[in-house]
Coordinates of C-alpha atoms in Angstrom, one line a residue:
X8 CA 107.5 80.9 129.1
X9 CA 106.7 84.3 130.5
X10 CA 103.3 85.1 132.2
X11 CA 102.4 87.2 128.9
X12 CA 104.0 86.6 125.2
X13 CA 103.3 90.8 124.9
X14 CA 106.6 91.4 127.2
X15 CA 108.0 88.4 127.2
X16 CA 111.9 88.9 125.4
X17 CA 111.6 86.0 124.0
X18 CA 108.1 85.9 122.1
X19 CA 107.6 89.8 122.3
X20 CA 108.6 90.0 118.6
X21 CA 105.8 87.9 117.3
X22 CA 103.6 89.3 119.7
X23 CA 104.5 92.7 119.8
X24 CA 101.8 95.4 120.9
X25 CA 104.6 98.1 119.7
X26 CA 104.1 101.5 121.2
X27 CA 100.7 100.0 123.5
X28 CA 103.0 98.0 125.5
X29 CA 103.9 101.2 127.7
X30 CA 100.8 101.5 128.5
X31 CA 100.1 98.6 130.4
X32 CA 102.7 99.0 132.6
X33 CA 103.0 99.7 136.4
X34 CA 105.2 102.5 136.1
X35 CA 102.4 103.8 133.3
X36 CA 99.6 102.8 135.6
X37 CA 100.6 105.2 138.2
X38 CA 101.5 107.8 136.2
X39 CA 97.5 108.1 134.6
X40 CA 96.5 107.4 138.5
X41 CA 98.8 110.3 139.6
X42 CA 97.4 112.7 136.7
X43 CA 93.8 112.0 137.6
X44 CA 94.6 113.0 141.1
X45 CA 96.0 115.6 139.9
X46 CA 93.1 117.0 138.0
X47 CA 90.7 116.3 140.3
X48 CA 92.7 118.7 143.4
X49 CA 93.0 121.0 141.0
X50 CA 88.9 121.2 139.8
X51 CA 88.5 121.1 143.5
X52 CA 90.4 124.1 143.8
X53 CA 88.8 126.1 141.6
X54 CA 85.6 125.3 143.0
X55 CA 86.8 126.2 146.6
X56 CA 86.4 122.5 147.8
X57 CA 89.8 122.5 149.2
X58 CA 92.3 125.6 149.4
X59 CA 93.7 126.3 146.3
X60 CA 97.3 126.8 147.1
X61 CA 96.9 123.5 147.9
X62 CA 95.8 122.1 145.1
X63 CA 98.1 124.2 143.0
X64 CA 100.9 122.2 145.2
X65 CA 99.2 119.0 144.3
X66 CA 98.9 119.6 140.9
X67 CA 102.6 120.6 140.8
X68 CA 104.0 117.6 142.6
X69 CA 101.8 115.6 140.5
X70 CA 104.4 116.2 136.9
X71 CA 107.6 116.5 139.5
X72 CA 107.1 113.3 141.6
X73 CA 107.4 109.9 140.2
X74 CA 106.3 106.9 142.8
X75 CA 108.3 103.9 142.7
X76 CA 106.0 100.9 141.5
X77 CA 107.6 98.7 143.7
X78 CA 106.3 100.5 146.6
X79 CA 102.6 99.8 146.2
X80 CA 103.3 95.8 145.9
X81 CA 102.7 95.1 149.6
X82 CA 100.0 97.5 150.4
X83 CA 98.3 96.2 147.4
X84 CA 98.1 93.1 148.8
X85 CA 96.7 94.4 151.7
X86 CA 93.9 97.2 150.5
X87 CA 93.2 95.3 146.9
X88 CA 93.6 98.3 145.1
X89 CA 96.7 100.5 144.9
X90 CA 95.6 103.7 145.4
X91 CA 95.7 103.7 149.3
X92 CA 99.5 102.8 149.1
X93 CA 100.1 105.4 146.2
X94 CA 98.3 108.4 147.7
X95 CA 100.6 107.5 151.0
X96 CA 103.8 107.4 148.5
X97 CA 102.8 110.5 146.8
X98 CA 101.9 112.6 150.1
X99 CA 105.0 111.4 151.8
X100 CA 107.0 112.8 148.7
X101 CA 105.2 116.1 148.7
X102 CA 107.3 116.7 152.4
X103 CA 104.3 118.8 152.8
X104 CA 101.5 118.2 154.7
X105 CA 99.3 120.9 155.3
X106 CA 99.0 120.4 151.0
X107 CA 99.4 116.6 150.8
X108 CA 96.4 116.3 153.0
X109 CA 94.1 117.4 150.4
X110 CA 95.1 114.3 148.1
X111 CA 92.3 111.7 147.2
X112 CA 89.9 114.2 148.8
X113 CA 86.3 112.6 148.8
X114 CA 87.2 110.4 145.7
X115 CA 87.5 106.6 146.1
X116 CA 90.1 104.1 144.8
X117 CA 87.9 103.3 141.7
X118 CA 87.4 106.6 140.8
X119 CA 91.3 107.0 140.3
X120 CA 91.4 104.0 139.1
X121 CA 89.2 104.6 136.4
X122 CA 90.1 107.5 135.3
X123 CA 93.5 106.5 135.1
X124 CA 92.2 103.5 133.0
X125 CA 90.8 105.7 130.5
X126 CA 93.3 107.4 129.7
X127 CA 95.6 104.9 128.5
X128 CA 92.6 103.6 126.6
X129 CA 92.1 106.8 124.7
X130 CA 96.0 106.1 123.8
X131 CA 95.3 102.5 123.3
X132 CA 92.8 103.6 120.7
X133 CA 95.0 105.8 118.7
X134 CA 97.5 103.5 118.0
X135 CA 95.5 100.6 117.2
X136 CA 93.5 103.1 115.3
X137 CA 96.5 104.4 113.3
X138 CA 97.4 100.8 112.0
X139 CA 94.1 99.5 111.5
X140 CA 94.0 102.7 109.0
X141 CA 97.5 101.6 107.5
X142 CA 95.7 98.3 107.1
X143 CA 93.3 98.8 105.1
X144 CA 95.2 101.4 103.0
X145 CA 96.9 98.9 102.0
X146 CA 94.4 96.3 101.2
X147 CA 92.9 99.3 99.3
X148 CA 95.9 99.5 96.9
X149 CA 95.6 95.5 96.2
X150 CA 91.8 96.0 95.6
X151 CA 92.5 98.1 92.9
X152 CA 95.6 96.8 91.6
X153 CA 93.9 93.2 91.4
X154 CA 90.1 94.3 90.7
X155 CA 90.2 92.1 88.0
X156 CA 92.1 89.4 88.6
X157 CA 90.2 86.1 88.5
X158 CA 90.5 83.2 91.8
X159 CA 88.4 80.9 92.5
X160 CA 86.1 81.9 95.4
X161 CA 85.9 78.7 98.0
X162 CA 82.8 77.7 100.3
X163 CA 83.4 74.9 102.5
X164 CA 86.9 75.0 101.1
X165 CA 86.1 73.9 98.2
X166 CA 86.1 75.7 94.9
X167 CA 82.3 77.4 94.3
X168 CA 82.8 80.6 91.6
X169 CA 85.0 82.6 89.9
X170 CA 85.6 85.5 92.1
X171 CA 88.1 88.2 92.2
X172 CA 91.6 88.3 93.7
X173 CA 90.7 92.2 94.7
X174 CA 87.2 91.3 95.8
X175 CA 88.7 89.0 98.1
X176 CA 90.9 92.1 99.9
X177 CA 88.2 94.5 100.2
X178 CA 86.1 91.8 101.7
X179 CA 89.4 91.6 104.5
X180 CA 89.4 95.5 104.5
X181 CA 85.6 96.6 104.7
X182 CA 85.5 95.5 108.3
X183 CA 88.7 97.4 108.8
X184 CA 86.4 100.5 107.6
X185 CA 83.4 100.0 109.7
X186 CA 85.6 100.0 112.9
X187 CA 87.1 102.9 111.7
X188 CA 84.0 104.6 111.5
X189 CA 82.7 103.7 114.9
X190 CA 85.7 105.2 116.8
X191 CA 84.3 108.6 117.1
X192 CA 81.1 108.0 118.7
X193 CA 82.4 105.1 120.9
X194 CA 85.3 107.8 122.2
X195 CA 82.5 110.2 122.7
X196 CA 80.1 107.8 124.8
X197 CA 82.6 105.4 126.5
X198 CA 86.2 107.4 127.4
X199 CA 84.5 109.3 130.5
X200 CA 85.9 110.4 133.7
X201 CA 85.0 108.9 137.2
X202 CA 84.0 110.5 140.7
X203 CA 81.5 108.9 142.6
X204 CA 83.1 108.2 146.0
X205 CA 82.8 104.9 148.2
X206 CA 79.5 104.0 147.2
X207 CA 79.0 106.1 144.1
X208 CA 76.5 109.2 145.9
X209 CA 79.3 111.0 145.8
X210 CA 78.9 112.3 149.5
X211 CA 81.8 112.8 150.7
X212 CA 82.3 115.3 147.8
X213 CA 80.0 117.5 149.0
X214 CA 77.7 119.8 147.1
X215 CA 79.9 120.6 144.6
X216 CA 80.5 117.3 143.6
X217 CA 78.9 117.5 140.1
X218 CA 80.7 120.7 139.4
X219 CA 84.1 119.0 140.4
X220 CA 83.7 116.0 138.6
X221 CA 83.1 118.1 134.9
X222 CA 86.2 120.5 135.8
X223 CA 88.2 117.0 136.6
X224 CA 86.8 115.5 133.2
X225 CA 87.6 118.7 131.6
X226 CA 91.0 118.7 132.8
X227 CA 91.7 115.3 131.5
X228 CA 90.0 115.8 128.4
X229 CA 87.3 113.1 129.2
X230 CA 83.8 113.1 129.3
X231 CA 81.4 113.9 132.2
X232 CA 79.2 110.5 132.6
X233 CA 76.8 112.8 134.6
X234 CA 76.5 109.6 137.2
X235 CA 78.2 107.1 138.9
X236 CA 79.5 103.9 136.7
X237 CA 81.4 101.9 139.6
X238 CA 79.3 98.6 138.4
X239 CA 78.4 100.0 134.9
X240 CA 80.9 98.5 133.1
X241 CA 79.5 99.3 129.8
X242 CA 82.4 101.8 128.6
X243 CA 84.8 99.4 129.1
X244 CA 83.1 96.7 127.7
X245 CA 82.4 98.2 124.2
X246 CA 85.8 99.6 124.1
X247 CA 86.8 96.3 124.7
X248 CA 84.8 95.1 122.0
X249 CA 85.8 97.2 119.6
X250 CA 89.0 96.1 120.1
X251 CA 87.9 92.5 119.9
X252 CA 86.6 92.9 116.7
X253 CA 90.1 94.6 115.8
X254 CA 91.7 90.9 116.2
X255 CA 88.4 89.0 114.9
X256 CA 88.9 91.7 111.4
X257 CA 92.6 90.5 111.8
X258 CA 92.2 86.8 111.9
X259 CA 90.0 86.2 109.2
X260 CA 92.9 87.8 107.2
X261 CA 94.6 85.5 108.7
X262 CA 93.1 82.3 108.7
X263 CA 92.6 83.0 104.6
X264 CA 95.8 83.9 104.3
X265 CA 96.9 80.5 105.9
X266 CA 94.6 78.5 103.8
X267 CA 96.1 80.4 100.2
X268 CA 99.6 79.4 101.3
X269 CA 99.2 75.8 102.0
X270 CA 100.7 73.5 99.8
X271 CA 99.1 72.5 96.5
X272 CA 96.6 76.0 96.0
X273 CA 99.9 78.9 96.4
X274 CA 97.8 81.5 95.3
X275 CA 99.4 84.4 97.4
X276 CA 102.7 85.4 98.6
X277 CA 102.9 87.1 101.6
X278 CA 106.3 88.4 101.3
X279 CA 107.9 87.7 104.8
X280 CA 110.0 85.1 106.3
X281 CA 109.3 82.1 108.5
X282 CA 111.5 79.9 108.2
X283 CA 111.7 76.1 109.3
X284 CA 114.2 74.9 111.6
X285 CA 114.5 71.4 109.7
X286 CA 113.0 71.8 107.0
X287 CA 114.7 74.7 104.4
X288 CA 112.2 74.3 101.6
X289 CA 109.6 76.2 103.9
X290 CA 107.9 79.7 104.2
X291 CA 105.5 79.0 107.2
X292 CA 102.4 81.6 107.4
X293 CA 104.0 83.1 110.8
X294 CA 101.9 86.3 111.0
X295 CA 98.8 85.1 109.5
X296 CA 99.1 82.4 112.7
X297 CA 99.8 84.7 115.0
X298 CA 96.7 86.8 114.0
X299 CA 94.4 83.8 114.4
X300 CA 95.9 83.0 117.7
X301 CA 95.5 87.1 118.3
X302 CA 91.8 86.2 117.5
X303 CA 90.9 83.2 119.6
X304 CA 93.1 84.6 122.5
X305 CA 90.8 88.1 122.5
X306 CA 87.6 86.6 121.6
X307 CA 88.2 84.2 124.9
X308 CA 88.7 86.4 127.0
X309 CA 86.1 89.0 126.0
X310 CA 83.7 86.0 126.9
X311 CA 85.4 86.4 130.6
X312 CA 85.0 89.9 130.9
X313 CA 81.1 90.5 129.6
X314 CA 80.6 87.9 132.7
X315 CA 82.7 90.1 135.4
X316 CA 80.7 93.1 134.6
X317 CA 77.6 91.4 136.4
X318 CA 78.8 93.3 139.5
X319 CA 77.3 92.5 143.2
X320 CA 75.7 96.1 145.0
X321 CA 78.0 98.8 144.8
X322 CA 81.3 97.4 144.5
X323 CA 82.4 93.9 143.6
X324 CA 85.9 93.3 144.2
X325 CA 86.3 89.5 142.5
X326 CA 84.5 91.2 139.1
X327 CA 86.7 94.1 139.1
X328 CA 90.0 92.1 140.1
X329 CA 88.5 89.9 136.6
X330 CA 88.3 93.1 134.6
X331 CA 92.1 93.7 135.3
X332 CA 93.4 90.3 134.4
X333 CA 91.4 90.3 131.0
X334 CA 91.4 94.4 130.3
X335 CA 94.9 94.6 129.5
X336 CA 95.4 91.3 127.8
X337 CA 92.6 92.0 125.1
X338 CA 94.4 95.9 124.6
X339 CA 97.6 94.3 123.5
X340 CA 96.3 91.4 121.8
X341 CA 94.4 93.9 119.8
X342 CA 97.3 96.5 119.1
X343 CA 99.2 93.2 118.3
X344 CA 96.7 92.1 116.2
X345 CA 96.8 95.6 114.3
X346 CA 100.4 95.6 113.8
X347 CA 101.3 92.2 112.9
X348 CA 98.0 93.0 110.7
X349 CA 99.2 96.1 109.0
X350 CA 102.3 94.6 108.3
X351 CA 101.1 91.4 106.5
X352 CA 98.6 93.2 104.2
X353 CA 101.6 95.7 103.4
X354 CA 103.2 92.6 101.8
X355 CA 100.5 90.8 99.9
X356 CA 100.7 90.3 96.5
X357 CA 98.6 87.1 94.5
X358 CA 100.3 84.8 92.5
X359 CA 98.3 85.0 89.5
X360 CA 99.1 81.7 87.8
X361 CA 98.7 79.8 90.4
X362 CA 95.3 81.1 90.4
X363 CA 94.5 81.0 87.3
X364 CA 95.6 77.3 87.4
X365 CA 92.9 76.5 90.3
X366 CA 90.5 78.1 87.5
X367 CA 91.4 75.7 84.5
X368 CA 91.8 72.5 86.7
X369 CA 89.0 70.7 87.9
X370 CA 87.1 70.1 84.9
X371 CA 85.4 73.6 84.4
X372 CA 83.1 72.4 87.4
X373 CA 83.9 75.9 89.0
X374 CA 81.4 77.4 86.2
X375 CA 78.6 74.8 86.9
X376 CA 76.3 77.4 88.8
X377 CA 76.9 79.8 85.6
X378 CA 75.5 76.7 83.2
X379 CA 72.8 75.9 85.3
X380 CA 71.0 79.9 85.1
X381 CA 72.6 79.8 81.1
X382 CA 70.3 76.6 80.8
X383 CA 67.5 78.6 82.5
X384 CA 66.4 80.4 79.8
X385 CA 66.1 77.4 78.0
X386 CA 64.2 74.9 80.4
X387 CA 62.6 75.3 83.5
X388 CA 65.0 76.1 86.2
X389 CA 64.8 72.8 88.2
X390 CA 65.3 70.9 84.8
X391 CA 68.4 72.9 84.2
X392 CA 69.7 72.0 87.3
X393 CA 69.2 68.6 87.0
X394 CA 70.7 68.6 83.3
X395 CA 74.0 70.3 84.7
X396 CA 74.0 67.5 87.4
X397 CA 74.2 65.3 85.2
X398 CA 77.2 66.8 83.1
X399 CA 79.2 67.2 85.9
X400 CA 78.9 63.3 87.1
X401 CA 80.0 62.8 82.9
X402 CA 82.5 65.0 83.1
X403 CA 84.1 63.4 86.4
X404 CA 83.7 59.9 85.2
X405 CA 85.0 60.4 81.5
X406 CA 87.7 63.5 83.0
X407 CA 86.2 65.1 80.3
X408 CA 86.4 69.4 80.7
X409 CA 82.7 70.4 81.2
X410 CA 83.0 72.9 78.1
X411 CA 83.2 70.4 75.9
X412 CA 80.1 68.6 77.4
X413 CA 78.0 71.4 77.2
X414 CA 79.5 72.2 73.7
X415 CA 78.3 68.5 72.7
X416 CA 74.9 68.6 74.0
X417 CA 74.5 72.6 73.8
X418 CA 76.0 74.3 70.8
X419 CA 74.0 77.5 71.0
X420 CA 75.6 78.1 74.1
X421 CA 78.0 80.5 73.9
X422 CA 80.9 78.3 75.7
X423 CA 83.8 80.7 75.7
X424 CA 82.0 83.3 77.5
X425 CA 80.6 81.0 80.4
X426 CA 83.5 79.3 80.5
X427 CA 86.0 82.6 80.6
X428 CA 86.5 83.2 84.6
X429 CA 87.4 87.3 84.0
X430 CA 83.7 87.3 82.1
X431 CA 81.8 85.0 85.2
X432 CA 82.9 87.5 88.0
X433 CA 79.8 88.7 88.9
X434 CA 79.8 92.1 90.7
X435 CA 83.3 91.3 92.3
X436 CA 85.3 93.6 90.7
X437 CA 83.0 96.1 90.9
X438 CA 82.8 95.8 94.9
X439 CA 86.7 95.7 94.8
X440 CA 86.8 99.1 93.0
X441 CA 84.2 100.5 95.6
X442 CA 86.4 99.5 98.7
X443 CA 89.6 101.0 97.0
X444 CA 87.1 104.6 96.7
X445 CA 86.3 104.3 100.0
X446 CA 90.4 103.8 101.4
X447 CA 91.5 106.4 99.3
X448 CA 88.9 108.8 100.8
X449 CA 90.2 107.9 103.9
X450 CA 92.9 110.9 103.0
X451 CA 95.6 111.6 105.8
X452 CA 93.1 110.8 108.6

């Protein structure tokens, strides 16, 4: 098995991060490292920090060269970071230096690093963004399509009340929404730009240090923190959970969508394949799975990397070496997530009798809750409960249908309306209708 199922060729298709992949990559690694150098000689420029027909060479070599991956393994294993080897690579392409010279000046490793870092996070974002949107579009459509279908709503997994089949979706897709409508504000407050040198005072900058680093976060079109975060790892960390919550929203799709496949309930198709090796007569719930794993995967390691950003002094190296082993794992797993995600809901459609058939069995137990408040206005409520109790424990003894209990020992009840599941819905369909609104607002955003 490969060290990660996102690149791996043989488990990349049920794990596939699509377009985010590329981002996680050494080759794309560098490139964001080369492009926040590249910005940052070129606000030094303009400020008159170094010359600026230097920086205009570095910021021109910065799109011409490409550095070789490969060539930073062994100083990397020397320095801990990369950026030492890949400012050496880069000057030593240049072939110039009284320009190359000027490269990294004043900055720090984590400064590139960072910066890099955010943006293929601002990427990152956008694509998971795009089919988390997609998503709930679609689980939009079967909320309204299905506002009014009756299922029986489980707690426990076990049947509790009528509910409805497009209640059920926009309870999948409301989450969906609510991430949605944090993006703005978290890309506002968390994709910034760093320069803080060695220690984060910034003094090898020089005075113009503040200047520099909002022309640099201008240039990249990333915010100015206005300080050093080297140990504040809080942008990272809420990007990271947002993206968390991307697979959690993803694998409770998925774990219900499990649980209404399995044998003897059936109440939803999911329209895809998985097929058994030995068995032909089976559709196994491969993307719902694979969202749950998605889930448990990033939710693990989330745990890991909230404990590496308890950073020692000015610079923790073990912490920061965490953040990289987790970082990139919990971005794909959540763009996986996303697109596995938007996929599945694409292709869900209820099976109708099956659900109506989980409505009827049981002895009209499901509607017990419903008798019990119908009693109420008849008794005091702790008698009515009591009385339905009792009814049930008949009806399971006898397998006599509760309705005709109730109709026995109750005959001013009207039965056919609190024992009609499209009548004991509650506000379900209602909510469904409400969530469908709200995705169709969404417009081409």
């Amino acid at each position: 098995m490969a060290g990660s199922v996102f690149d791996s060729q043989v488990y990349g298709g049920l794990f596939s991060g699509g377009e985010a992949g590329r981002l996680f990559s050494d080759s794309a690694e560098v490139r964001a490292m080369l492009l926040a150098e590249g910005a940052l000689a070129k606000a030094q420029g303009a400020a008159g920090v170094i010359p600026q027909d230097s920086a205009a060479a570095i910021t021109r070599a910065v799109v011409e060269i490409a550095v070789d991956p490969g060539v930073l393994k062994q100083p990397t294993g020397r320095n801990g970071v990369p950026v030492p080897g890949l400012v050496a690579a880069f000057r030593a392409e240049m072939k110039a230096p009284e320009h190359a010279q000027y490269v990294h000046w004043g900055a720090t490793s984590q400064d590139i690093m960072d910066s890099g870092l955010m943006l293929r996070l601002r990427q990152a974002l956008a694509l998971v963004e795009a089919d988390v949107l997609a998503a709930a579009k679609a689980l939009g459509s079967l909320a309204r399509t299905h506002a009014e279908l009756p299922m029986a709503a489980r707690t426990y997994g076990q049947h509790a009340t009528p509910a409805s089949f497009g209640a059920v979706a926009a309870g999948w897709g409301v989450p969906l929404l609510n991430l949605l409508e944090e993006l703005p504000a978290l890309r506002q407050s968390c994709l910034m730009v760093s320069l803080s040198g060695a220690a984060g005072t910034a003094s090898a900058l020089g005075p113009k240090a503040a200047e520099v680093r909002a022309a640099m976060a201008k240039g990249l079109a990333l915010q100015d923190p206005g300080r050093s975060w080297h140990t504040d790892r809080t942008p990272v960390l809420r990007i990271a959970d947002w993206l968390t919550r991307v697979a959690l929203a993803f694998g409770k799709i998925g774990e219900d969508c499990i649980a209404l496949v399995q044998s003897g309930i059936g109440e939803l198709s999911l329209g895809g394949g998985g097929a058994s090796s030995t068995m032909p007569q089976k559709q196994n719930p491969v993307a719902p799975s694979a969202l749950v794993a998605l889930a448990r995967q990033g939710s693990g390691l989330h745990s890991v990397l909230q404990g590496a950003a308890v950073q020692r002094h000015q610079r923790d190296g073990a912490a920061w070496f965490t953040e990289w082993m987790c970082l990139p794992q919990i971005v794909l797993g959540a763009a996986s997530a996303a697109k596995t995600g938007k996929d599945l809901c694409a292709g869900l459609s209820p099976e109708p009798e099956a659900m109506a058939a989980a409505l009827s069995g049981g002895l009209d137990m499901i509607h017990a809750e419903t008798l019990s408040f119908a009693l109420a206005g008849q008794m005091p409520r702790p008698d009515a409960q009591a009385a339905v109790k009792a009814l049930c424990q008949e009806a399971q003894a006898a397998q006599t249908p509760l309705r005709e209990l109730v109709a026995r020992d109750y005959p001013d009840l009207d039965t056919v309306a609190l024992f009609d599941p499209a009548r004991q819905m509650g506000c379900a369909p209602w909510e469904a209708m409400q969530f469908a609104k709200k995705t169709e607002d969404l417009g081409g955003k």
